[in-house]
CSV table of C-alpha atoms and ligand atoms in Angstrom, one decimal:
chain,number,residue,atom,x,y,z
T,1,UNK,CA,22.1,-10.2,-5.2
T,2,UNK,CA,18.4,-9.9,-4.5
T,3,UNK,CA,17.8,-7.3,-1.8
T,4,UNK,CA,14.0,-7.2,-1.7
T,5,UNK,CA,11.3,-9.5,-3.1
T,6,UNK,CA,7.6,-10.0,-3.0
T,7,UNK,CA,4.5,-11.1,-5.0
T,8,UNK,CA,0.8,-11.1,-5.0
T,9,UNK,CA,-1.3,-13.0,-2.5
T,10,UNK,CA,-2.0,-16.1,-4.7
T,11,UNK,CA,1.6,-16.3,-5.9
T,12,UNK,CA,0.9,-15.9,-9.7
T,13,UNK,CA,3.0,-12.6,-9.7
T,14,UNK,CA,6.5,-12.4,-8.2
T,15,UNK,CA,9.0,-9.6,-8.3
T,16,UNK,CA,12.5,-8.9,-7.0
T,17,UNK,CA,15.1,-6.2,-7.0
T,18,UNK,CA,18.8,-5.8,-6.2
T,19,UNK,CA,18.2,-2.2,-5.1
T,20,UNK,CA,16.9,-0.3,-2.1
T,21,UNK,CA,14.1,2.1,-3.1
T,22,UNK,CA,15.0,5.7,-4.1
T,23,UNK,CA,12.2,6.9,-1.9
T,24,UNK,CA,9.4,5.5,0.3
T,25,UNK,CA,6.3,7.6,0.5
T,26,UNK,CA,2.9,7.6,2.1
T,27,UNK,CA,0.1,8.9,0.1
T,28,UNK,CA,-3.3,9.9,1.6
T,29,UNK,CA,-5.0,10.8,-1.7
T,30,UNK,CA,-8.5,9.7,-2.7
T,31,UNK,CA,-7.2,7.6,-5.6
T,32,UNK,CA,-5.0,5.5,-3.2
T,33,UNK,CA,-8.0,5.1,-0.9
T,34,UNK,CA,-10.1,3.6,-3.7
T,35,UNK,CA,-7.4,1.7,-5.7
T,36,UNK,CA,-5.6,0.2,-2.7
T,37,UNK,CA,-8.7,-0.1,-0.5
T,38,UNK,CA,-6.9,1.5,2.4
T,39,UNK,CA,-6.8,5.0,4.0
T,40,UNK,CA,-3.2,5.4,3.0
T,41,UNK,CA,-1.0,4.0,0.2
T,42,UNK,CA,2.7,3.4,1.1
T,43,UNK,CA,4.9,2.9,-1.9
T,44,UNK,CA,8.6,2.2,-2.5
T,45,UNK,CA,9.9,3.9,-5.6
T,46,UNK,CA,12.4,2.2,-8.0
T,47,UNK,CA,13.6,2.7,-11.5
T,48,UNK,CA,11.5,0.5,-13.9
T,49,UNK,CA,14.6,-1.5,-14.9
T,50,UNK,CA,15.6,-2.1,-11.3
T,51,UNK,CA,12.7,-4.5,-10.6
T,52,UNK,CA,12.0,-7.7,-12.4
T,53,UNK,CA,8.5,-9.2,-12.6
T,54,UNK,CA,7.3,-12.8,-13.2
T,55,UNK,CA,3.7,-13.5,-14.2
T,56,UNK,CA,1.2,-11.5,-16.1
T,57,UNK,CA,0.0,-8.2,-14.6
T,58,UNK,CA,-3.3,-6.7,-15.6
T,59,UNK,CA,-3.5,-2.9,-16.0
T,60,UNK,CA,-6.1,-0.3,-15.1
T,61,UNK,CA,-5.3,3.3,-16.1
T,62,UNK,CA,-6.9,6.4,-14.6
T,63,UNK,CA,-6.3,10.2,-14.0
T,64,UNK,CA,-4.8,10.5,-10.5
T,65,UNK,CA,-5.4,13.2,-7.9
T,66,UNK,CA,-2.6,15.2,-9.4
T,67,UNK,CA,-4.4,15.2,-12.8
T,68,UNK,CA,-1.7,13.0,-14.4
T,69,UNK,CA,-2.3,9.5,-15.8
T,70,UNK,CA,-1.5,6.6,-13.5
T,71,UNK,CA,-1.3,2.9,-14.5
T,72,UNK,CA,-2.2,0.4,-11.8
T,73,UNK,CA,-1.0,-3.1,-12.4
T,74,UNK,CA,-2.5,-6.0,-10.4
T,75,UNK,CA,-2.8,-9.8,-10.4
T,76,UNK,CA,-5.8,-10.9,-12.5
T,77,UNK,CA,-6.4,-13.9,-10.2
T,78,UNK,CA,-6.3,-12.5,-6.6
T,79,UNK,CA,-6.6,-8.8,-7.4
T,80,UNK,CA,-3.6,-7.7,-5.4
T,81,UNK,CA,-2.7,-4.3,-6.6
T,82,UNK,CA,1.1,-4.4,-6.8
T,83,UNK,CA,2.6,-1.5,-8.7
T,84,UNK,CA,1.6,1.9,-10.0
T,85,UNK,CA,3.4,3.5,-13.0
T,86,UNK,CA,3.0,7.3,-13.2
T,87,UNK,CA,3.2,9.1,-16.5
T,88,UNK,CA,4.5,12.1,-14.6
T,89,UNK,CA,7.8,10.4,-13.7
T,90,UNK,CA,8.2,8.0,-16.6
T,91,UNK,CA,10.6,5.1,-16.0
T,92,UNK,CA,9.7,4.9,-12.3
T,93,UNK,CA,7.6,2.2,-10.6
T,94,UNK,CA,5.8,2.6,-7.3
T,95,UNK,CA,5.6,-0.8,-5.6
T,96,UNK,CA,3.0,-1.0,-2.9
T,97,UNK,CA,5.0,-2.0,0.2
T,98,UNK,CA,2.3,-4.5,1.4
T,99,UNK,CA,3.2,-6.7,-1.7
T,100,UNK,CA,6.8,-7.2,-0.5
T,101,UNK,CA,7.6,-10.3,1.5
T,102,UNK,CA,8.8,-8.0,4.3
T,103,UNK,CA,6.8,-4.8,4.2
T,104,UNK,CA,8.4,-3.8,7.5
T,105,UNK,CA,11.7,-3.2,5.6
T,106,UNK,CA,10.2,0.1,4.3
T,107,UNK,CA,9.6,3.3,6.3
T,108,UNK,CA,8.1,6.3,4.5
T,109,UNK,CA,10.2,9.5,4.5
T,110,UNK,CA,7.6,11.6,2.8
T,111,UNK,CA,3.9,11.9,3.0
T,112,UNK,CA,1.6,13.6,0.5
T,113,UNK,CA,-2.0,14.7,0.3
T,114,UNK,CA,-2.0,15.4,4.0
T,115,UNK,CA,-5.3,17.3,3.8
T,116,UNK,CA,-7.1,13.9,3.4
T,117,UNK,CA,-4.8,12.1,5.9
T,118,UNK,CA,-6.8,9.8,8.3
T,119,UNK,CA,-6.7,11.1,11.9
T,120,UNK,CA,-5.4,7.8,13.2
T,121,UNK,CA,-2.3,7.7,10.9
T,122,UNK,CA,0.1,9.0,13.5
T,123,UNK,CA,-2.0,7.6,16.4
T,124,UNK,CA,-3.4,11.1,17.0
T,125,UNK,CA,-5.8,10.6,19.8
T,126,UNK,CA,-8.4,8.1,18.5
T,127,UNK,CA,-6.7,4.7,19.2
T,128,UNK,CA,-7.6,3.6,22.7
T,129,UNK,CA,-5.9,0.2,22.6
T,130,UNK,CA,-3.4,-1.6,20.3
T,131,UNK,CA,-2.4,-5.2,20.2
T,132,UNK,CA,0.8,-7.0,19.3
T,133,UNK,CA,-1.2,-9.9,17.9
T,134,UNK,CA,-4.8,-10.0,16.5
T,135,UNK,CA,-6.4,-9.1,19.9
T,136,UNK,CA,-9.4,-11.4,19.2
T,137,UNK,CA,-10.8,-11.8,22.7
T,138,UNK,CA,-10.4,-8.1,23.5
T,139,UNK,CA,-12.0,-7.0,20.2
T,140,UNK,CA,-14.9,-9.3,20.7
T,141,UNK,CA,-15.3,-7.9,24.2
T,142,UNK,CA,-15.3,-4.3,22.9
T,143,UNK,CA,-17.9,-5.3,20.2
T,144,UNK,CA,-20.1,-6.9,22.8
T,145,UNK,CA,-19.9,-3.8,25.0
T,146,UNK,CA,-21.0,-1.6,22.1
T,147,UNK,CA,-23.7,-4.1,21.2
T,148,UNK,CA,-25.1,-3.8,24.7
T,149,UNK,CA,-25.4,0.0,24.2
T,150,UNK,CA,-27.5,-0.3,21.0
T,151,UNK,CA,-31.3,0.0,21.2
M,201,ZN,ZN1,-2.4,-13.2,-7.3
M,202,ZN,ZN1,-2.2,8.5,-3.6
């Protein structure tokens, strides 16, 4: 029975698994910053044979912050970076939780590369407002207030 499923933004890539991840981890390294385009990568780790993929993933390989080879696999159409395969732990796949249909199903237990962790990650003192929805009106108001203060 399928337990978790997901895919890329455009729908060319789909994946599913019957398992819960072995580990969910947040990574604050420079490589995740660049490759995932966010200040933090959150990944759910599975055995390679535990996840089945549909569609053709493209691959980009690089040397990660740990010095080991990492293979990033993404949709060639929409560019969604879906999975990382590390040489260090061969046979494991790191699925980026944002690619799952329900990313909220995953909560990280471990975080790494904390020395480059963004200050806001645990809400430490910089967030002054947060919104349940997109907060459009309030955000525009904040932008306008800051615009007024510019020369
Ligand atoms: Zn896609
Ligand atoms: Zn990382």
